[in-house]
PDB file of C-alpha atoms in Angstrom:
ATOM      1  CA  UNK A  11       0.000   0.000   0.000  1.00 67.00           C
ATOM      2  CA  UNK A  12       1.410   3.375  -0.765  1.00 85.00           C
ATOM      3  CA  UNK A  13       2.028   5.950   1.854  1.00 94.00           C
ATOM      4  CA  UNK A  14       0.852   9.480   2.199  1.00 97.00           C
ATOM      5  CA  UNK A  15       3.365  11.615  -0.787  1.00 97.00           C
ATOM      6  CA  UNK A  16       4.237  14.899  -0.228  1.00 97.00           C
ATOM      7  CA  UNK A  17       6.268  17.749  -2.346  1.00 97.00           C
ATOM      8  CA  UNK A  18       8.317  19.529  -2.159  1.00 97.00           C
ATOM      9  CA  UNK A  19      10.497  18.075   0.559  1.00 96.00           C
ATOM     10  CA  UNK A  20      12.090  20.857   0.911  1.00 97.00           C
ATOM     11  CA  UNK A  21      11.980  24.347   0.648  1.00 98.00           C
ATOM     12  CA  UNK A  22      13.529  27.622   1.244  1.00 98.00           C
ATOM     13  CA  UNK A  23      12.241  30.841   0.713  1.00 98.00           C
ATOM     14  CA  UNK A  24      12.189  34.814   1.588  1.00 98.00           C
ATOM     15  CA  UNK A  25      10.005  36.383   3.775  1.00 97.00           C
ATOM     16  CA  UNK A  26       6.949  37.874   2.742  1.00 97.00           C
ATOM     17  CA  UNK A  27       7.538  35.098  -0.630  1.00 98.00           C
ATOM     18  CA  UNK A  28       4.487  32.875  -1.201  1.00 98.00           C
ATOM     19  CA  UNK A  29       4.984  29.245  -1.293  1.00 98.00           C
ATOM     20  CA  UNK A  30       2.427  25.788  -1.418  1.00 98.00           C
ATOM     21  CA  UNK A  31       2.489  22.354  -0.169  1.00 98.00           C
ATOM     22  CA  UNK A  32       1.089  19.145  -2.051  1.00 98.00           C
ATOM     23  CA  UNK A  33      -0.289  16.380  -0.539  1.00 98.00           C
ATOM     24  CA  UNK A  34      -1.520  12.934  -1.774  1.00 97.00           C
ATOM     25  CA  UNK A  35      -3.466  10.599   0.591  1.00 97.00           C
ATOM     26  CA  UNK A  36      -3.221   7.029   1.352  1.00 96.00           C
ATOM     27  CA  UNK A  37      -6.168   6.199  -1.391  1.00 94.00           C
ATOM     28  CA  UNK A  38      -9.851   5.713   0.214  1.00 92.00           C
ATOM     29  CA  UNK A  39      -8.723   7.483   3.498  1.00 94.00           C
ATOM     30  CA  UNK A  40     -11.225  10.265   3.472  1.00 92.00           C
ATOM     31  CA  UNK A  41      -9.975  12.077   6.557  1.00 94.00           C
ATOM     32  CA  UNK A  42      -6.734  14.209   6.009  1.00 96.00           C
ATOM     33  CA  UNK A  43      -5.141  16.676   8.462  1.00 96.00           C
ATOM     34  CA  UNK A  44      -2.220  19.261   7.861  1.00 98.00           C
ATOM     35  CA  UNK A  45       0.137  19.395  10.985  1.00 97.00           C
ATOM     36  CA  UNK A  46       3.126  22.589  11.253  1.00 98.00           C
ATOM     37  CA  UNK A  47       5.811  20.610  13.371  1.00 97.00           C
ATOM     38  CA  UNK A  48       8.339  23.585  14.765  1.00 96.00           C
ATOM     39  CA  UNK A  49      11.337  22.049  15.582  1.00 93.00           C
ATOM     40  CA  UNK A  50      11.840  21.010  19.459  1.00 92.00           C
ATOM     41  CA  UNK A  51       7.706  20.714  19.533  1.00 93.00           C
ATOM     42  CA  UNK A  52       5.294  18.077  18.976  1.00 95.00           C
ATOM     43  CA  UNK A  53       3.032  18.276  15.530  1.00 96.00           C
ATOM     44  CA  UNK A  54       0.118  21.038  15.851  1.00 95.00           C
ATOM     45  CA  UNK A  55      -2.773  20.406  13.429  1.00 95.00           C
ATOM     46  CA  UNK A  56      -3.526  23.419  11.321  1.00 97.00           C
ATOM     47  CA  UNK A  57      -6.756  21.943   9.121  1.00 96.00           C
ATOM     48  CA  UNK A  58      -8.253  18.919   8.560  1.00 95.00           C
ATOM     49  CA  UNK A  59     -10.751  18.113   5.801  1.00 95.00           C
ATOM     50  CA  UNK A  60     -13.389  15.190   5.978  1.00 93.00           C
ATOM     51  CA  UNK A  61     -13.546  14.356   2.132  1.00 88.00           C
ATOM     52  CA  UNK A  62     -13.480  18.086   0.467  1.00 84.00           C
ATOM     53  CA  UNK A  63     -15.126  19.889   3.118  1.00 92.00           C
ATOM     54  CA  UNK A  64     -13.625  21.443   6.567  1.00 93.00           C
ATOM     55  CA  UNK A  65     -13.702  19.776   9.619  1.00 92.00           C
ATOM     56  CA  UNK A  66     -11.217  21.984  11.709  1.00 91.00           C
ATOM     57  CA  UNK A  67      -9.331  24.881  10.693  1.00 94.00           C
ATOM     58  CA  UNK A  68      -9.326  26.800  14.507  1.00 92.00           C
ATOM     59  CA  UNK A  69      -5.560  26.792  14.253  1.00 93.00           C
ATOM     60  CA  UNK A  70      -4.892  27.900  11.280  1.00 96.00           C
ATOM     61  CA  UNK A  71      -3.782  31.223  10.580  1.00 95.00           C
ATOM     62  CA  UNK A  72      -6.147  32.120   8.389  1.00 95.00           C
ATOM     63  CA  UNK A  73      -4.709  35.692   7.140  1.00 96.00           C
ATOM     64  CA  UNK A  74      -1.844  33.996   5.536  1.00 97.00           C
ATOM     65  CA  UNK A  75      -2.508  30.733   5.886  1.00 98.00           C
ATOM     66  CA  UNK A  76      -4.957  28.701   3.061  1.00 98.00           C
ATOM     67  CA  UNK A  77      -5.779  24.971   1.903  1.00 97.00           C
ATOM     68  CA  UNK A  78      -7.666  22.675  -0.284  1.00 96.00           C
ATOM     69  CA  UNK A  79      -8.986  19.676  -0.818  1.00 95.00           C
ATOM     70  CA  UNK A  80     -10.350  19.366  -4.296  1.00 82.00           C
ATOM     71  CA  UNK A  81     -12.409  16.465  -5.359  1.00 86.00           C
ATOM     72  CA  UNK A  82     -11.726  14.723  -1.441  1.00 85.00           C
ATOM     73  CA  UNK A  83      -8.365  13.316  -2.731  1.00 92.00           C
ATOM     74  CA  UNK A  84      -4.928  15.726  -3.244  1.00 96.00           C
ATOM     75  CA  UNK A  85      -4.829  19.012  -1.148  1.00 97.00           C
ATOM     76  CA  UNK A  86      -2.457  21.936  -1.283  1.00 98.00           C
ATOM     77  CA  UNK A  87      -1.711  24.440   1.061  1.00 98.00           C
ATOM     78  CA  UNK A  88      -0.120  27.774   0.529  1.00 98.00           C
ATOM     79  CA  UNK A  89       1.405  30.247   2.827  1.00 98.00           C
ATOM     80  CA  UNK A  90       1.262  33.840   2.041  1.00 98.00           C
ATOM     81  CA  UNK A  91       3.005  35.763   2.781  1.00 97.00           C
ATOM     82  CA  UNK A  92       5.399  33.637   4.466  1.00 98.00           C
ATOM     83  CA  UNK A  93       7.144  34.577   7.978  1.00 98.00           C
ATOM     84  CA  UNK A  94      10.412  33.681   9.593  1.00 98.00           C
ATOM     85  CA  UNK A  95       8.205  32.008  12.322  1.00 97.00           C
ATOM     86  CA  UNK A  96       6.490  30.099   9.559  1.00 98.00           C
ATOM     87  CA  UNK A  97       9.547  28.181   9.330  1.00 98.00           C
ATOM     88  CA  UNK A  98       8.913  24.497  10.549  1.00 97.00           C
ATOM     89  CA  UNK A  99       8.194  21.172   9.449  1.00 97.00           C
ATOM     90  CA  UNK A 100       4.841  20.581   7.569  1.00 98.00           C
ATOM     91  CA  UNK A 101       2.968  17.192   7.911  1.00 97.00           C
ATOM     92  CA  UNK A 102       0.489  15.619   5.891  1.00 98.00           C
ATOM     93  CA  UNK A 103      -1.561  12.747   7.481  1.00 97.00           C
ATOM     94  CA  UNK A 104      -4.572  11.034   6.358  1.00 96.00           C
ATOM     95  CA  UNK A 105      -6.585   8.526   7.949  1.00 94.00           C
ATOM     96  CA  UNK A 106      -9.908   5.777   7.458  1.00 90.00           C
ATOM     97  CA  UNK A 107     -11.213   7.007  10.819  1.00 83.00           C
ATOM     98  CA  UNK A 108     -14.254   9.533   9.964  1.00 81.00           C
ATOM     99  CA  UNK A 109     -13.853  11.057  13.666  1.00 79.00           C
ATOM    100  CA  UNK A 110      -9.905  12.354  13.893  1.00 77.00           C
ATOM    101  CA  UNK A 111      -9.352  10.845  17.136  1.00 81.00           C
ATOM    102  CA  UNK A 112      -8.031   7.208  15.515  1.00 86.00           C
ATOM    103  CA  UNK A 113      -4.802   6.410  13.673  1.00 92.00           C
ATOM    104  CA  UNK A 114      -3.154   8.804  11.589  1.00 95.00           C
ATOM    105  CA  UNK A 115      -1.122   7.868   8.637  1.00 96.00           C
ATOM    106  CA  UNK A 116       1.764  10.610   8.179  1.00 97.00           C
ATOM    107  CA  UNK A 117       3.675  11.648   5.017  1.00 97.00           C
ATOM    108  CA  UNK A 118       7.578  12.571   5.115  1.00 96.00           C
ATOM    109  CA  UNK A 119       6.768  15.932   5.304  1.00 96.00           C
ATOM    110  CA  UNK A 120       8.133  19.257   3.515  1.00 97.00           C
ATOM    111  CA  UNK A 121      11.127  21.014   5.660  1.00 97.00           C
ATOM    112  CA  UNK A 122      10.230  25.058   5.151  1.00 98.00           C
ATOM    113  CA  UNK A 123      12.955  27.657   5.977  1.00 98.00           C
ATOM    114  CA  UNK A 124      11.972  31.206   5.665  1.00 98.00           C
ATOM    115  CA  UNK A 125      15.208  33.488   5.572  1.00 98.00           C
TER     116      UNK A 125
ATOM    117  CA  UNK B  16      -0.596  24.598  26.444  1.00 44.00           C
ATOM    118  CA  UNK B  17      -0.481  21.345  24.886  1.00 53.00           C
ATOM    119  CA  UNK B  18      -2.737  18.946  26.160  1.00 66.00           C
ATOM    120  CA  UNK B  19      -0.706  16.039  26.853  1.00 74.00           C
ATOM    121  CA  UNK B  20       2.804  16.506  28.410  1.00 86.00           C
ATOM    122  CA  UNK B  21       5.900  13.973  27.905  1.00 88.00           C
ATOM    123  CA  UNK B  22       8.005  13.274  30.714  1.00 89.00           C
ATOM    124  CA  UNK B  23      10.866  13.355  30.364  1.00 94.00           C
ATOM    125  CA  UNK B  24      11.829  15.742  28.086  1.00 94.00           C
ATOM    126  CA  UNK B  25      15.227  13.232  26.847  1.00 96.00           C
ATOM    127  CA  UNK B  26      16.397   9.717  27.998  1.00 97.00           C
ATOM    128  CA  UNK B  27      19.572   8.145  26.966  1.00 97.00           C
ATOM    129  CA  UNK B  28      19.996   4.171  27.999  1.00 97.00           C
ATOM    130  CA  UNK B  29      21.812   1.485  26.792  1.00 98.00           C
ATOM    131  CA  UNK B  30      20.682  -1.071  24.454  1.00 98.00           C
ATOM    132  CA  UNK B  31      19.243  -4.211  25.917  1.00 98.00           C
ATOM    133  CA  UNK B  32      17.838  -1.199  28.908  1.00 98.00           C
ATOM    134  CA  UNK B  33      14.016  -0.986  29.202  1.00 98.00           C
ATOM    135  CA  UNK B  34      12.972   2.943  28.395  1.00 98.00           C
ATOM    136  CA  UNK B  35       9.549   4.293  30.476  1.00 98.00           C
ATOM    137  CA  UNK B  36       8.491   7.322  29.652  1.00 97.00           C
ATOM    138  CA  UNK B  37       5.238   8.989  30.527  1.00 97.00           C
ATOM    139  CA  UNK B  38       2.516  11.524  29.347  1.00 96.00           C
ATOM    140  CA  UNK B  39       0.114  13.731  31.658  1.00 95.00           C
ATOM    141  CA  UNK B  40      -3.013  15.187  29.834  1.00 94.00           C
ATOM    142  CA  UNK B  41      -5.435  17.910  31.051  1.00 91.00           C
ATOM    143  CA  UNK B  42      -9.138  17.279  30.262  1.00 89.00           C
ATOM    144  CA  UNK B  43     -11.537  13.820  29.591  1.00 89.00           C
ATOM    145  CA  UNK B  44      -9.946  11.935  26.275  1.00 90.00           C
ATOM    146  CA  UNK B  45     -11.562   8.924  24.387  1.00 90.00           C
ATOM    147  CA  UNK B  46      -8.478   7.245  23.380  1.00 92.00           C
ATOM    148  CA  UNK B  47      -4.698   8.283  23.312  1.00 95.00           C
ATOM    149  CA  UNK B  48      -1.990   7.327  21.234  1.00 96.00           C
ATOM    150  CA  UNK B  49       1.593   6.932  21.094  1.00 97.00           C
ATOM    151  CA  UNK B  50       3.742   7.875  18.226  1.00 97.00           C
ATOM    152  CA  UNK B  51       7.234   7.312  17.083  1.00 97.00           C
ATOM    153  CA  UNK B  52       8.942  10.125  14.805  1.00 97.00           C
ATOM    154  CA  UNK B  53      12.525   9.151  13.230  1.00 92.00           C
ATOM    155  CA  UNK B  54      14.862  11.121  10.489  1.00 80.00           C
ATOM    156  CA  UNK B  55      14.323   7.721   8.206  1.00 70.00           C
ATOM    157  CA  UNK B  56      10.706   7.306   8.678  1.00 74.00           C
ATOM    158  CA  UNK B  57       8.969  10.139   9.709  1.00 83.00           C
ATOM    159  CA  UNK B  58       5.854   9.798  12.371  1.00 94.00           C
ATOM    160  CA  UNK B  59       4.566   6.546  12.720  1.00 96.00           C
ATOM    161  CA  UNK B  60       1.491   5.194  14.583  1.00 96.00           C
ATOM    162  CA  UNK B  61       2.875   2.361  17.371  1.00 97.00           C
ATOM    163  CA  UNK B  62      -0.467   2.048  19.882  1.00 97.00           C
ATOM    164  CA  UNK B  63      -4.210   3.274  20.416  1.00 95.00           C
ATOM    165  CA  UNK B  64      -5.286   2.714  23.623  1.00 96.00           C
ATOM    166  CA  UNK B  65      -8.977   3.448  24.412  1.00 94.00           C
ATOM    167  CA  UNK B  66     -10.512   5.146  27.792  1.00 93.00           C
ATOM    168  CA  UNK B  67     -11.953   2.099  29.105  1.00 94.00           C
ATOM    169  CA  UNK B  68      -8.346   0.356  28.612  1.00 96.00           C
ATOM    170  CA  UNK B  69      -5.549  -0.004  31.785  1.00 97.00           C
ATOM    171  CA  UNK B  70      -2.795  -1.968  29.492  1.00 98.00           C
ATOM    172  CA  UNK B  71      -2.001  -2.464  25.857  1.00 98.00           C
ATOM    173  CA  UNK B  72       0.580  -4.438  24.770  1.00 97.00           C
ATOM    174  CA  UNK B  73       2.084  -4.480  20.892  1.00 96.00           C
ATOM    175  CA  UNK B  74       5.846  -6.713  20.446  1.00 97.00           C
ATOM    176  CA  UNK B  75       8.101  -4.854  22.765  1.00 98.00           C
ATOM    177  CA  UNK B  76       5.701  -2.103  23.612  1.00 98.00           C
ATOM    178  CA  UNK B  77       3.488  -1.824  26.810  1.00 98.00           C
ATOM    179  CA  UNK B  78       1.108   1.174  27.393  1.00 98.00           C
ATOM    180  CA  UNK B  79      -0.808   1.827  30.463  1.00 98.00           C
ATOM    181  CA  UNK B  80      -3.336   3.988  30.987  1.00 97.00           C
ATOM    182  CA  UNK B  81      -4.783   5.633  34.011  1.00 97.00           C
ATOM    183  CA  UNK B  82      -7.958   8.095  33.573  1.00 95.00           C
ATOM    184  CA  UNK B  83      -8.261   9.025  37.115  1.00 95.00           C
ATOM    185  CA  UNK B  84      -4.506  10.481  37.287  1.00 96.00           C
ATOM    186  CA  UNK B  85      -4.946  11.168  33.529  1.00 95.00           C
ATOM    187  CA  UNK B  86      -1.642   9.867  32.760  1.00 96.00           C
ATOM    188  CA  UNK B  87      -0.164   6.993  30.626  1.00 97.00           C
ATOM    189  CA  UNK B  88       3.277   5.392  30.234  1.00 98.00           C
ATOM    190  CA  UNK B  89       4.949   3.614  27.533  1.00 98.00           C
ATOM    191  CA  UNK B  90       7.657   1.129  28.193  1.00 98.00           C
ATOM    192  CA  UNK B  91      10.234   0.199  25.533  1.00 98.00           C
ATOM    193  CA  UNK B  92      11.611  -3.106  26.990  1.00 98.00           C
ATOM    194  CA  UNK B  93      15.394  -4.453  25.758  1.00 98.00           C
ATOM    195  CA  UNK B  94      15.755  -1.376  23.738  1.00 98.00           C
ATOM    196  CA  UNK B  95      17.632  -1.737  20.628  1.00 97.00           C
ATOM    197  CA  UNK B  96      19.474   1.391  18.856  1.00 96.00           C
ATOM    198  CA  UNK B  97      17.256   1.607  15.848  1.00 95.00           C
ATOM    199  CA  UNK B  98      14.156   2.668  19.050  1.00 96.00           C
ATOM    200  CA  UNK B  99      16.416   6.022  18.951  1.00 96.00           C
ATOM    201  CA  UNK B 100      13.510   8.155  18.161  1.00 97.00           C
ATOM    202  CA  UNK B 101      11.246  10.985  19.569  1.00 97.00           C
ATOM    203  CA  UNK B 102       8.034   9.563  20.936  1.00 97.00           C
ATOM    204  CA  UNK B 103       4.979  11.649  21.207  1.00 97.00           C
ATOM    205  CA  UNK B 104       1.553  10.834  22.764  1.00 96.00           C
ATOM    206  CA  UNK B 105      -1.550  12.209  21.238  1.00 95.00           C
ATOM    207  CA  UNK B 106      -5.041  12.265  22.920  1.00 94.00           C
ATOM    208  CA  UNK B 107      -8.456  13.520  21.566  1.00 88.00           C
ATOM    209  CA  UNK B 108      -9.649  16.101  24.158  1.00 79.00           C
ATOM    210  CA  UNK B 109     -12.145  17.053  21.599  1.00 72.00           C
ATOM    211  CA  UNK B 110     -13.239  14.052  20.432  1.00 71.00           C
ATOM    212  CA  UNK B 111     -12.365  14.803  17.230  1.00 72.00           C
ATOM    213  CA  UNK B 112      -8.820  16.029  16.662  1.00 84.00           C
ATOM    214  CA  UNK B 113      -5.406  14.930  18.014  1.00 90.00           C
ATOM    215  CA  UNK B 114      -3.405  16.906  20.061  1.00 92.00           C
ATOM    216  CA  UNK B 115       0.346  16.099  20.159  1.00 94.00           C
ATOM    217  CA  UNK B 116       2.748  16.411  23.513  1.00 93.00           C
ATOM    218  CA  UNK B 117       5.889  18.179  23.185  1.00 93.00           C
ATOM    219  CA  UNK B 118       7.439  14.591  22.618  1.00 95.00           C
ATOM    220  CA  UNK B 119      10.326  12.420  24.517  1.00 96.00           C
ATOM    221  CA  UNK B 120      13.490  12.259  22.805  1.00 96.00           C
ATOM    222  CA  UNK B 121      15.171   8.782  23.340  1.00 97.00           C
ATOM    223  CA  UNK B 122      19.041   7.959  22.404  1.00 97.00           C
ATOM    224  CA  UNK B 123      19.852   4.201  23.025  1.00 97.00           C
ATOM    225  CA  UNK B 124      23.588   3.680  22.709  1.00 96.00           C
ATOM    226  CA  UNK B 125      24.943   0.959  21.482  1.00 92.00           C
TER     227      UNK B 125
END
């Protein structure tokens, strides 16, 4: 079974640059979540969709911050524009479990450094 | 804060050591989980262990659970380098949405 892809894996950028995230779920996991991992800290989620709609997007910074799920499979999210405190790890995860309390199925994620 | 708090913050053993470390949470959770999070493969799911659960056991792994201190352990017996890792636990104060800990970072030496 293939695992939850992500791209870039990396990425470095100037502040107040714009940059997105891809993300492609394991396939018929209609639950996925968007974590920002600073470094030293556990994984904080940002959004997480229930096929293409919104389940939870409290913590995300919503001035700079957007994402979406179109069709209920890939999602992107984009950061603009992006701060030196926006630089962290950021996790894709997907999961069977309707509710977002069960297992979670995480991609590699995609290293950001804003200089 | 976060809701659920690792303790400690870093361990080093030796191999063939058992490693305990535990996580406090705040409010009422349905289930909590432990996680593993390596440089070669990323965050991975080890155990789910529900409310109504005092001890879940997976290989080498054994996870208690105890609602009325709202606390929980995981054990890591005869550790082996390749368990050098950060290990996270993740409960559902919500009911639906994981909240991570600030994570245990564990060195075994060889």
């Amino acid at each position: 079974e293939a695992g939850v892809a992500q791209s870039p894996r990396y990425k470095i950028i100037e502040k107040r640059q714009s940059v997105a995230f891809w993300c492609n779920p394991i396939s018929g996991h209609a639950t996925l979540y968007w974590y920002q991992q600073i470094l030293g800290q556990g994984p904080k989620l940002l959004i997480q969709f229930q096929n293409n709609g919104v389940v939870d997007d409290s913590q995300l910074p919503k001035d700079r911050f957007s994402a979406e799920r179109l069709k209920g499979v890939d999602s992107t999210l984009k950061i603009q524009p992006a701060k030196l405190e926006d630089s962290a790890v950021y996790l894709c995860a997907s999961s069977l479990d309707l509710s977002g309390a069960g297992e979670q199925y995480f991609g590699p994620g995609t290293r950001l450094t804003v200089t | 804060s976060q809701q659920g708090e690792e303790d400690p913050q870093a361990l080093s053993i030796q191999e063939g050591e058992n490693a305990t470390m535990n996580c406090s949470y705040k409010t009422s959770i349905n289930n909590l989980q432990w996680y593993r999070q390596n440089s070669g493969r990323g965050l991975v799911h080890l155990i789910l262990i529900r409310s109504n659960e005092r001890e879940k056991h997976s290989g080498r792994l054994r996870v208690t659970l105890d609602t009325s201190k709202k606390s929980s352990s995981l054990l890591i017996t005869a550790s082996r380098a390749a368990d050098t890792a950060s290990y996270f636990c993740a409960t559902d104060p919500a009911g639906n949405m994981l909240t991570f800990g600030g994570g245990t970072r564990l060195m075994v030496k060889p």
